[in-house]
Structures are given as structure tokens and as C-alpha cells.
PDB file of C-alpha atoms in Angstrom:
ATOM      1  CA  GLY W   1    -177.940  75.036-223.378  1.00 61.00           C
ATOM      2  CA  ALA W   2    -175.308  75.565-226.005  1.00 65.00           C
ATOM      3  CA  VAL W   3    -172.374  73.190-225.977  1.00 87.00           C
ATOM      4  CA  VAL W   4    -168.878  73.425-227.343  1.00 92.00           C
ATOM      5  CA  SER W   5    -167.082  70.170-227.898  1.00 93.00           C
ATOM      6  CA  GLN W   6    -163.296  70.126-227.911  1.00 95.00           C
ATOM      7  CA  HIS W   7    -161.211  67.121-228.902  1.00 95.00           C
ATOM      8  CA  PRO W   8    -158.993  65.534-227.938  1.00 95.00           C
ATOM      9  CA  SER W   9    -159.038  66.072-224.183  1.00 92.00           C
ATOM     10  CA  TRP W  10    -155.404  65.237-223.943  1.00 93.00           C
ATOM     11  CA  VAL W  11    -152.646  64.312-226.322  1.00 96.00           C
ATOM     12  CA  ILE W  12    -149.072  63.208-225.932  1.00 95.00           C
ATOM     13  CA  CYS W  13    -146.822  63.527-228.924  1.00 95.00           C
ATOM     14  CA  LYS W  14    -143.193  63.394-229.895  1.00 95.00           C
ATOM     15  CA  SER W  15    -141.247  66.523-230.550  1.00 96.00           C
ATOM     16  CA  GLY W  16    -141.451  67.548-234.195  1.00 96.00           C
ATOM     17  CA  THR W  17    -144.898  66.138-234.877  1.00 96.00           C
ATOM     18  CA  SER W  18    -148.025  68.167-235.545  1.00 97.00           C
ATOM     19  CA  VAL W  19    -151.146  68.017-233.434  1.00 97.00           C
ATOM     20  CA  LYS W  20    -154.650  69.081-234.434  1.00 97.00           C
ATOM     21  CA  ILE W  21    -157.247  70.177-231.908  1.00 97.00           C
ATOM     22  CA  GLU W  22    -160.880  70.503-232.903  1.00 97.00           C
ATOM     23  CA  CYS W  23    -163.483  72.838-231.492  1.00 96.00           C
ATOM     24  CA  ARG W  24    -167.115  72.315-232.462  1.00 95.00           C
ATOM     25  CA  SER W  25    -170.227  74.236-231.570  1.00 93.00           C
ATOM     26  CA  LEU W  26    -172.823  71.509-231.293  1.00 92.00           C
ATOM     27  CA  ASP W  27    -176.145  73.315-231.410  1.00 88.00           C
ATOM     28  CA  PHE W  28    -175.426  76.793-232.651  1.00 88.00           C
ATOM     29  CA  GLN W  29    -173.489  78.500-235.369  1.00 89.00           C
ATOM     30  CA  ALA W  30    -170.383  80.303-234.302  1.00 88.00           C
ATOM     31  CA  THR W  31    -169.016  82.852-236.727  1.00 85.00           C
ATOM     32  CA  THR W  32    -166.264  83.559-234.254  1.00 89.00           C
ATOM     33  CA  MET W  33    -164.240  81.192-232.132  1.00 92.00           C
ATOM     34  CA  PHE W  34    -161.344  81.939-229.848  1.00 92.00           C
ATOM     35  CA  TRP W  35    -158.291  79.934-228.873  1.00 94.00           C
ATOM     36  CA  TYR W  36    -156.652  80.304-225.486  1.00 94.00           C
ATOM     37  CA  ARG W  37    -153.547  78.884-223.925  1.00 95.00           C
ATOM     38  CA  GLN W  38    -153.110  78.277-220.242  1.00 91.00           C
ATOM     39  CA  PHE W  39    -149.831  77.451-218.565  1.00 89.00           C
ATOM     40  CA  PRO W  40    -149.903  75.686-215.187  1.00 85.00           C
ATOM     41  CA  LYS W  41    -151.278  77.894-212.437  1.00 82.00           C
ATOM     42  CA  GLN W  42    -151.704  80.784-214.797  1.00 87.00           C
ATOM     43  CA  SER W  43    -154.604  82.514-216.432  1.00 89.00           C
ATOM     44  CA  LEU W  44    -155.982  81.988-219.897  1.00 90.00           C
ATOM     45  CA  MET W  45    -154.238  83.986-222.568  1.00 91.00           C
ATOM     46  CA  LEU W  46    -155.942  84.639-225.859  1.00 90.00           C
ATOM     47  CA  MET W  47    -153.913  83.291-228.748  1.00 93.00           C
ATOM     48  CA  ALA W  48    -156.090  84.072-231.706  1.00 93.00           C
ATOM     49  CA  THR W  49    -159.543  84.939-232.921  1.00 90.00           C
ATOM     50  CA  SER W  50    -160.918  82.660-235.590  1.00 89.00           C
ATOM     51  CA  ASN W  51    -163.532  83.990-237.986  1.00 87.00           C
ATOM     52  CA  GLU W  52    -165.421  81.659-240.266  1.00 86.00           C
ATOM     53  CA  GLY W  53    -164.263  81.949-243.832  1.00 84.00           C
ATOM     54  CA  SER W  54    -161.393  84.317-243.189  1.00 85.00           C
ATOM     55  CA  LYS W  55    -157.920  84.323-241.757  1.00 88.00           C
ATOM     56  CA  ALA W  56    -157.483  84.184-238.027  1.00 91.00           C
ATOM     57  CA  THR W  57    -156.315  87.197-236.097  1.00 91.00           C
ATOM     58  CA  TYR W  58    -153.377  86.386-233.873  1.00 94.00           C
ATOM     59  CA  GLU W  59    -152.420  88.115-230.665  1.00 91.00           C
ATOM     60  CA  GLN W  60    -149.033  89.711-230.397  1.00 91.00           C
ATOM     61  CA  GLY W  61    -146.308  87.184-229.792  1.00 92.00           C
ATOM     62  CA  VAL W  62    -148.227  84.204-231.156  1.00 94.00           C
ATOM     63  CA  GLU W  63    -146.597  82.612-234.176  1.00 94.00           C
ATOM     64  CA  LYS W  64    -149.202  82.096-236.862  1.00 92.00           C
ATOM     65  CA  ASP W  65    -147.035  79.628-238.744  1.00 94.00           C
ATOM     66  CA  LYS W  66    -146.687  77.606-235.580  1.00 96.00           C
ATOM     67  CA  PHE W  67    -150.318  77.644-234.558  1.00 97.00           C
ATOM     68  CA  LEU W  68    -152.432  77.161-237.650  1.00 96.00           C
ATOM     69  CA  ILE W  69    -156.088  77.979-237.273  1.00 94.00           C
ATOM     70  CA  ASN W  70    -158.780  76.960-239.701  1.00 91.00           C
ATOM     71  CA  HIS W  71    -162.426  77.948-239.358  1.00 90.00           C
ATOM     72  CA  ALA W  72    -163.891  76.393-242.457  1.00 83.00           C
ATOM     73  CA  SER W  73    -167.470  76.102-241.246  1.00 90.00           C
ATOM     74  CA  LEU W  74    -169.800  77.808-238.814  1.00 90.00           C
ATOM     75  CA  THR W  75    -169.478  74.972-236.352  1.00 93.00           C
ATOM     76  CA  LEU W  76    -165.841  73.946-236.540  1.00 94.00           C
ATOM     77  CA  SER W  77    -162.518  75.575-235.853  1.00 94.00           C
ATOM     78  CA  THR W  78    -159.244  73.689-235.673  1.00 96.00           C
ATOM     79  CA  LEU W  79    -155.932  74.580-234.111  1.00 97.00           C
ATOM     80  CA  THR W  80    -152.895  72.756-235.427  1.00 97.00           C
ATOM     81  CA  VAL W  81    -149.690  72.970-233.455  1.00 97.00           C
ATOM     82  CA  THR W  82    -147.055  72.373-236.108  1.00 96.00           C
ATOM     83  CA  SER W  83    -143.696  70.798-235.348  1.00 96.00           C
ATOM     84  CA  ALA W  84    -144.527  70.730-231.676  1.00 96.00           C
ATOM     85  CA  HIS W  85    -141.779  71.160-229.117  1.00 95.00           C
ATOM     86  CA  PRO W  86    -141.788  70.636-225.355  1.00 95.00           C
ATOM     87  CA  GLU W  87    -142.311  74.345-224.760  1.00 94.00           C
ATOM     88  CA  ASP W  88    -145.634  74.030-226.585  1.00 95.00           C
ATOM     89  CA  SER W  89    -146.878  71.761-223.840  1.00 95.00           C
ATOM     90  CA  SER W  90    -149.834  73.544-222.359  1.00 95.00           C
ATOM     91  CA  PHE W  91    -153.579  73.477-221.828  1.00 94.00           C
ATOM     92  CA  TYR W  92    -155.455  74.821-224.835  1.00 95.00           C
ATOM     93  CA  ILE W  93    -159.073  75.959-224.588  1.00 94.00           C
ATOM     94  CA  CYS W  94    -161.388  77.124-227.312  1.00 94.00           C
ATOM     95  CA  SER W  95    -164.519  79.174-227.008  1.00 91.00           C
ATOM     96  CA  ALA W  96    -167.321  79.897-229.430  1.00 90.00           C
ATOM     97  CA  ARG W  97    -169.422  82.996-229.556  1.00 86.00           C
ATOM     98  CA  GLU W  98    -173.161  82.775-229.987  1.00 82.00           C
ATOM     99  CA  ILE W  99    -175.019  85.911-230.928  1.00 78.00           C
ATOM    100  CA  THR W 100    -178.796  85.948-230.652  1.00 74.00           C
ATOM    101  CA  GLY W 101    -180.228  89.361-231.305  1.00 70.00           C
ATOM    102  CA  GLU W 102    -178.412  91.742-229.032  1.00 63.00           C
ATOM    103  CA  TYR W 103    -177.352  89.037-226.650  1.00 66.00           C
ATOM    104  CA  GLU W 104    -173.947  87.487-226.872  1.00 70.00           C
ATOM    105  CA  LYS W 105    -172.621  84.471-225.067  1.00 77.00           C
ATOM    106  CA  LEU W 106    -169.314  82.711-224.987  1.00 81.00           C
ATOM    107  CA  PHE W 107    -169.188  78.980-224.486  1.00 86.00           C
ATOM    108  CA  PHE W 108    -165.972  77.213-223.682  1.00 89.00           C
ATOM    109  CA  GLY W 109    -164.705  73.822-224.688  1.00 91.00           C
ATOM    110  CA  SER W 110    -163.420  71.434-222.071  1.00 90.00           C
ATOM    111  CA  GLY W 111    -159.819  72.016-223.028  1.00 93.00           C
ATOM    112  CA  THR W 112    -156.963  69.962-224.448  1.00 94.00           C
ATOM    113  CA  GLN W 113    -153.877  69.110-222.440  1.00 94.00           C
ATOM    114  CA  LEU W 114    -150.949  68.837-224.828  1.00 95.00           C
ATOM    115  CA  SER W 115    -147.759  67.188-223.665  1.00 95.00           C
ATOM    116  CA  VAL W 116    -144.831  67.192-226.070  1.00 96.00           C
ATOM    117  CA  LEU W 117    -142.063  64.766-225.243  1.00 95.00           C
TER     118      LEU W 117
ATOM    119  CA  ALA B   1    -156.834  98.809-222.407  1.00 78.00           C
ATOM    120  CA  GLN B   2    -158.902  96.431-220.406  1.00 85.00           C
ATOM    121  CA  LYS B   3    -157.503  94.766-217.331  1.00 92.00           C
ATOM    122  CA  VAL B   4    -158.759  92.460-214.611  1.00 95.00           C
ATOM    123  CA  THR B   5    -157.032  92.114-211.280  1.00 96.00           C
ATOM    124  CA  GLN B   6    -157.615  89.338-208.802  1.00 97.00           C
ATOM    125  CA  ALA B   7    -155.327  90.206-205.957  1.00 95.00           C
ATOM    126  CA  GLN B   8    -155.807  86.930-204.091  1.00 96.00           C
ATOM    127  CA  THR B   9    -153.638  84.282-205.683  1.00 95.00           C
ATOM    128  CA  GLU B  10    -154.635  81.497-203.308  1.00 96.00           C
ATOM    129  CA  ILE B  11    -157.172  81.226-200.509  1.00 97.00           C
ATOM    130  CA  SER B  12    -157.688  78.378-198.095  1.00 97.00           C
ATOM    131  CA  VAL B  13    -160.756  78.071-195.934  1.00 97.00           C
ATOM    132  CA  VAL B  14    -162.300  75.390-193.820  1.00 97.00           C
ATOM    133  CA  GLU B  15    -165.565  73.892-194.946  1.00 97.00           C
ATOM    134  CA  LYS B  16    -168.656  75.906-194.020  1.00 97.00           C
ATOM    135  CA  GLU B  17    -166.751  79.152-193.873  1.00 97.00           C
ATOM    136  CA  ASP B  18    -167.804  82.032-196.093  1.00 98.00           C
ATOM    137  CA  VAL B  19    -165.234  83.288-198.577  1.00 98.00           C
ATOM    138  CA  THR B  20    -165.097  86.324-200.848  1.00 98.00           C
ATOM    139  CA  LEU B  21    -163.055  86.435-204.015  1.00 98.00           C
ATOM    140  CA  ASP B  22    -162.103  89.910-205.130  1.00 98.00           C
ATOM    141  CA  CYS B  23    -162.141  91.209-208.669  1.00 98.00           C
ATOM    142  CA  VAL B  24    -161.203  94.705-209.776  1.00 98.00           C
ATOM    143  CA  TYR B  25    -161.408  95.732-213.388  1.00 97.00           C
ATOM    144  CA  GLU B  26    -160.284  98.566-215.616  1.00 95.00           C
ATOM    145  CA  THR B  27    -161.983  99.674-218.784  1.00 92.00           C
ATOM    146  CA  ARG B  28    -162.702 102.870-220.669  1.00 91.00           C
ATOM    147  CA  ASP B  29    -165.864 101.455-222.172  1.00 87.00           C
ATOM    148  CA  THR B  30    -169.231 102.533-220.866  1.00 88.00           C
ATOM    149  CA  THR B  31    -170.771  99.259-221.963  1.00 87.00           C
ATOM    150  CA  TYR B  32    -169.057  96.126-220.808  1.00 90.00           C
ATOM    151  CA  TYR B  33    -169.722  92.713-219.349  1.00 89.00           C
ATOM    152  CA  LEU B  34    -168.266  91.014-216.321  1.00 92.00           C
ATOM    153  CA  PHE B  35    -168.051  87.294-215.783  1.00 92.00           C
ATOM    154  CA  TRP B  36    -167.030  84.714-213.257  1.00 95.00           C
ATOM    155  CA  TYR B  37    -165.881  81.256-214.283  1.00 93.00           C
ATOM    156  CA  LYS B  38    -164.918  78.261-212.205  1.00 94.00           C
ATOM    157  CA  GLN B  39    -162.139  75.941-213.352  1.00 92.00           C
ATOM    158  CA  PRO B  40    -162.090  72.694-211.387  1.00 90.00           C
ATOM    159  CA  PRO B  41    -159.040  70.411-211.479  1.00 87.00           C
ATOM    160  CA  SER B  42    -160.417  68.699-214.577  1.00 83.00           C
ATOM    161  CA  GLY B  43    -159.732  71.907-216.491  1.00 84.00           C
ATOM    162  CA  GLU B  44    -163.013  72.865-218.089  1.00 85.00           C
ATOM    163  CA  LEU B  45    -164.386  76.332-217.562  1.00 88.00           C
ATOM    164  CA  VAL B  46    -167.744  76.488-215.848  1.00 88.00           C
ATOM    165  CA  PHE B  47    -169.755  79.638-216.445  1.00 86.00           C
ATOM    166  CA  LEU B  48    -171.093  81.140-213.223  1.00 92.00           C
ATOM    167  CA  ILE B  49    -172.432  84.575-214.021  1.00 90.00           C
ATOM    168  CA  ARG B  50    -172.493  87.380-216.529  1.00 87.00           C
ATOM    169  CA  ARG B  51    -173.357  90.928-215.575  1.00 89.00           C
ATOM    170  CA  ASN B  52    -173.607  93.958-217.862  1.00 87.00           C
ATOM    171  CA  SER B  53    -172.351  97.354-216.846  1.00 90.00           C
ATOM    172  CA  PHE B  54    -175.823  98.841-216.556  1.00 88.00           C
ATOM    173  CA  ASP B  55    -177.046  96.362-214.017  1.00 85.00           C
ATOM    174  CA  GLU B  56    -175.590  96.992-210.586  1.00 84.00           C
ATOM    175  CA  GLN B  57    -178.042  94.857-208.743  1.00 83.00           C
ATOM    176  CA  ASN B  58    -176.410  92.282-206.570  1.00 85.00           C
ATOM    177  CA  GLU B  59    -177.241  88.718-207.425  1.00 86.00           C
ATOM    178  CA  ILE B  60    -177.648  85.619-205.344  1.00 89.00           C
ATOM    179  CA  SER B  61    -177.745  82.096-206.670  1.00 90.00           C
ATOM    180  CA  GLY B  62    -177.867  79.487-203.966  1.00 94.00           C
ATOM    181  CA  ARG B  63    -174.658  79.756-201.979  1.00 96.00           C
ATOM    182  CA  TYR B  64    -173.155  82.134-204.508  1.00 96.00           C
ATOM    183  CA  SER B  65    -173.557  85.885-204.486  1.00 96.00           C
ATOM    184  CA  TRP B  66    -172.004  88.698-206.425  1.00 95.00           C
ATOM    185  CA  ASN B  67    -171.464  92.320-205.486  1.00 95.00           C
ATOM    186  CA  PHE B  68    -171.028  94.696-208.407  1.00 95.00           C
ATOM    187  CA  GLN B  69    -169.830  98.170-207.468  1.00 94.00           C
ATOM    188  CA  LYS B  70    -169.171 100.457-210.406  1.00 93.00           C
ATOM    189  CA  SER B  71    -167.902 103.186-208.098  1.00 93.00           C
ATOM    190  CA  THR B  72    -164.956 100.991-207.120  1.00 95.00           C
ATOM    191  CA  SER B  73    -164.804  98.970-210.365  1.00 96.00           C
ATOM    192  CA  SER B  74    -165.235  95.791-208.426  1.00 97.00           C
ATOM    193  CA  PHE B  75    -167.195  92.624-208.997  1.00 97.00           C
ATOM    194  CA  ASN B  76    -166.649  90.455-205.968  1.00 97.00           C
ATOM    195  CA  PHE B  77    -167.838  86.891-205.571  1.00 97.00           C
ATOM    196  CA  THR B  78    -168.873  85.354-202.251  1.00 97.00           C
ATOM    197  CA  ILE B  79    -169.402  81.704-201.512  1.00 97.00           C
ATOM    198  CA  THR B  80    -171.435  81.104-198.394  1.00 97.00           C
ATOM    199  CA  ALA B  81    -170.967  77.959-196.344  1.00 97.00           C
ATOM    200  CA  SER B  82    -168.188  76.723-198.585  1.00 97.00           C
ATOM    201  CA  GLN B  83    -167.895  73.065-199.498  1.00 97.00           C
ATOM    202  CA  VAL B  84    -164.987  70.913-200.572  1.00 96.00           C
ATOM    203  CA  VAL B  85    -166.464  70.742-204.075  1.00 96.00           C
ATOM    204  CA  ASP B  86    -165.988  74.487-204.336  1.00 97.00           C
ATOM    205  CA  SER B  87    -162.235  73.947-204.514  1.00 97.00           C
ATOM    206  CA  ALA B  88    -161.159  75.272-207.889  1.00 96.00           C
ATOM    207  CA  VAL B  89    -159.581  78.200-209.631  1.00 95.00           C
ATOM    208  CA  TYR B  90    -161.981  81.059-210.131  1.00 97.00           C
ATOM    209  CA  PHE B  91    -161.524  83.549-212.923  1.00 95.00           C
ATOM    210  CA  CYS B  92    -163.072  86.948-213.225  1.00 96.00           C
ATOM    211  CA  ALA B  93    -163.305  88.204-216.792  1.00 93.00           C
ATOM    212  CA  LEU B  94    -164.200  91.387-218.627  1.00 92.00           C
ATOM    213  CA  SER B  95    -165.581  91.801-222.113  1.00 87.00           C
ATOM    214  CA  ASP B  96    -166.285  94.977-224.010  1.00 79.00           C
ATOM    215  CA  GLY B  97    -169.666  95.715-225.483  1.00 65.00           C
ATOM    216  CA  ASN B  98    -168.611  94.768-228.975  1.00 59.00           C
ATOM    217  CA  TYR B  99    -170.057  91.279-228.782  1.00 52.00           C
ATOM    218  CA  GLY B 100    -167.161  90.106-226.703  1.00 53.00           C
ATOM    219  CA  GLN B 101    -164.461  90.703-229.226  1.00 59.00           C
ATOM    220  CA  ASN B 102    -162.128  91.601-226.398  1.00 71.00           C
ATOM    221  CA  PHE B 103    -162.407  89.131-223.584  1.00 81.00           C
ATOM    222  CA  VAL B 104    -159.848  89.462-220.801  1.00 88.00           C
ATOM    223  CA  PHE B 105    -159.372  87.049-217.954  1.00 92.00           C
ATOM    224  CA  GLY B 106    -158.005  87.903-214.564  1.00 94.00           C
ATOM    225  CA  PRO B 107    -155.100  85.853-213.222  1.00 93.00           C
ATOM    226  CA  GLY B 108    -157.410  83.649-211.201  1.00 95.00           C
ATOM    227  CA  THR B 109    -157.783  82.819-207.532  1.00 97.00           C
ATOM    228  CA  ARG B 110    -157.136  79.275-206.383  1.00 96.00           C
ATOM    229  CA  LEU B 111    -159.620  78.368-203.663  1.00 97.00           C
ATOM    230  CA  SER B 112    -158.988  75.375-201.459  1.00 97.00           C
ATOM    231  CA  VAL B 113    -161.775  74.319-199.151  1.00 97.00           C
ATOM    232  CA  LEU B 114    -160.513  71.981-196.476  1.00 96.00           C
ATOM    233  CA  PRO B 115    -162.748  69.430-194.803  1.00 94.00           C
TER     234      PRO B 115
END
């Protein structure tokens, strides 16, 4: 079945540094990818929708200058947390949408645990 | 607006007990999709089932079964003869018919299966 690879699985960084998270669809082309954030013991909240070749669409309350999304190819979307601060520490999950005919599926990456010191 | 409610925040059962996780959804769309995902402690999301709004047939997959009732806007999930490995957070999710552009997760239910 389709696989979405997300790297890194976890990252620890110092406050003020930037962190890039990659999301790759391994065996299908994903014109649309989604980025979610999950705080401990909470649900997944959509941060932004990433469309290949165009600007990402951010959900209300998500700072687009803080969370830079690039979807330069049909198989890769990246999320860069710029000038990370401890409050950015969270679990980030991406998903990629596969459309085959009238059937649509979402496949999720394994997530990235970000800890900002 | 779409909304998913999972009223049970945490459930604890003893191994071999049956357990039902509730999911109630709200949508104005006539075409929509419902999902269940499992999130074990490792964090990844494991797809369990997808059901479209036109298919109200109940489904059984091994120890898992799902009861879709449009009349009550519910899509409940039952685990029969629960096992310790079933311990996880379970999310119900709703997507509209527009190729999943709007995908909403419920708050999740944390299931602990005790030996």
C-alpha cells in the first residue's frame, strides 16, 4: 500500500534555531499534503494545506512566517519551524492525499516529535 | 461546520472485555466520509476504516466492528475480546466529499487494556 515517509522522527533543538521536517509520498504522487500539530493528550489540529507548486493555505491562528511550508514536487512537502521556541515543542504529523479516479485516500506519516530547549 | 465528538476521554478495561468507543459527528454535507485511526504510544496513525455516507452497512474485521447509524449521526467502534496491544488513542474523523479537503479529527479516546 501507499506509504508516507516523515523525517526526522524526533528532533531536539535550541531555542532560536530552525528545524525542517520532510514528508515524502513514496509510491504515489500527492498534489496535496497536510500538516497537523498534536499537543500531548490532545487531538490533531490541521495547521496548513500544502498544494504542489503553489502557496500553502494556513488555518486560522497559524503563523505562516513561523511555519514555512514548501511543496516543490509531487512527492515532497517540507515544514520548517523558524526560530523555534519551547512553545513550538509538539508532535507534528503530515499526511498526503492520493486520488485515484473517484477514490481518495489519506496516508499519514509517522510523525515528528519536536522538543525545543 | 464539521465536528466530531468523542465523549469518552479515557476508558480502561480488563483484557478480554468488549469495549465500544463512541463517535458522533456533525455535517451539513450529504456526501462525507468517516474514519477511525489508532495512535499507539509510538505516535504514528494507523488507519482502521473508512466509510462513506451512503454505506450504512455495519462492518466487521476480526475483533473490530463498526456501527454506522446515520439517523443518530454516530459511527461507533467496538473491540471484542480486547487485548493489551489494543491500548492506544483512537480517533474518529470526518471528511467532506470534496476529496478530503476538510478533514476533522475528534478529540480522541484513550483506551487502556489492563492484563
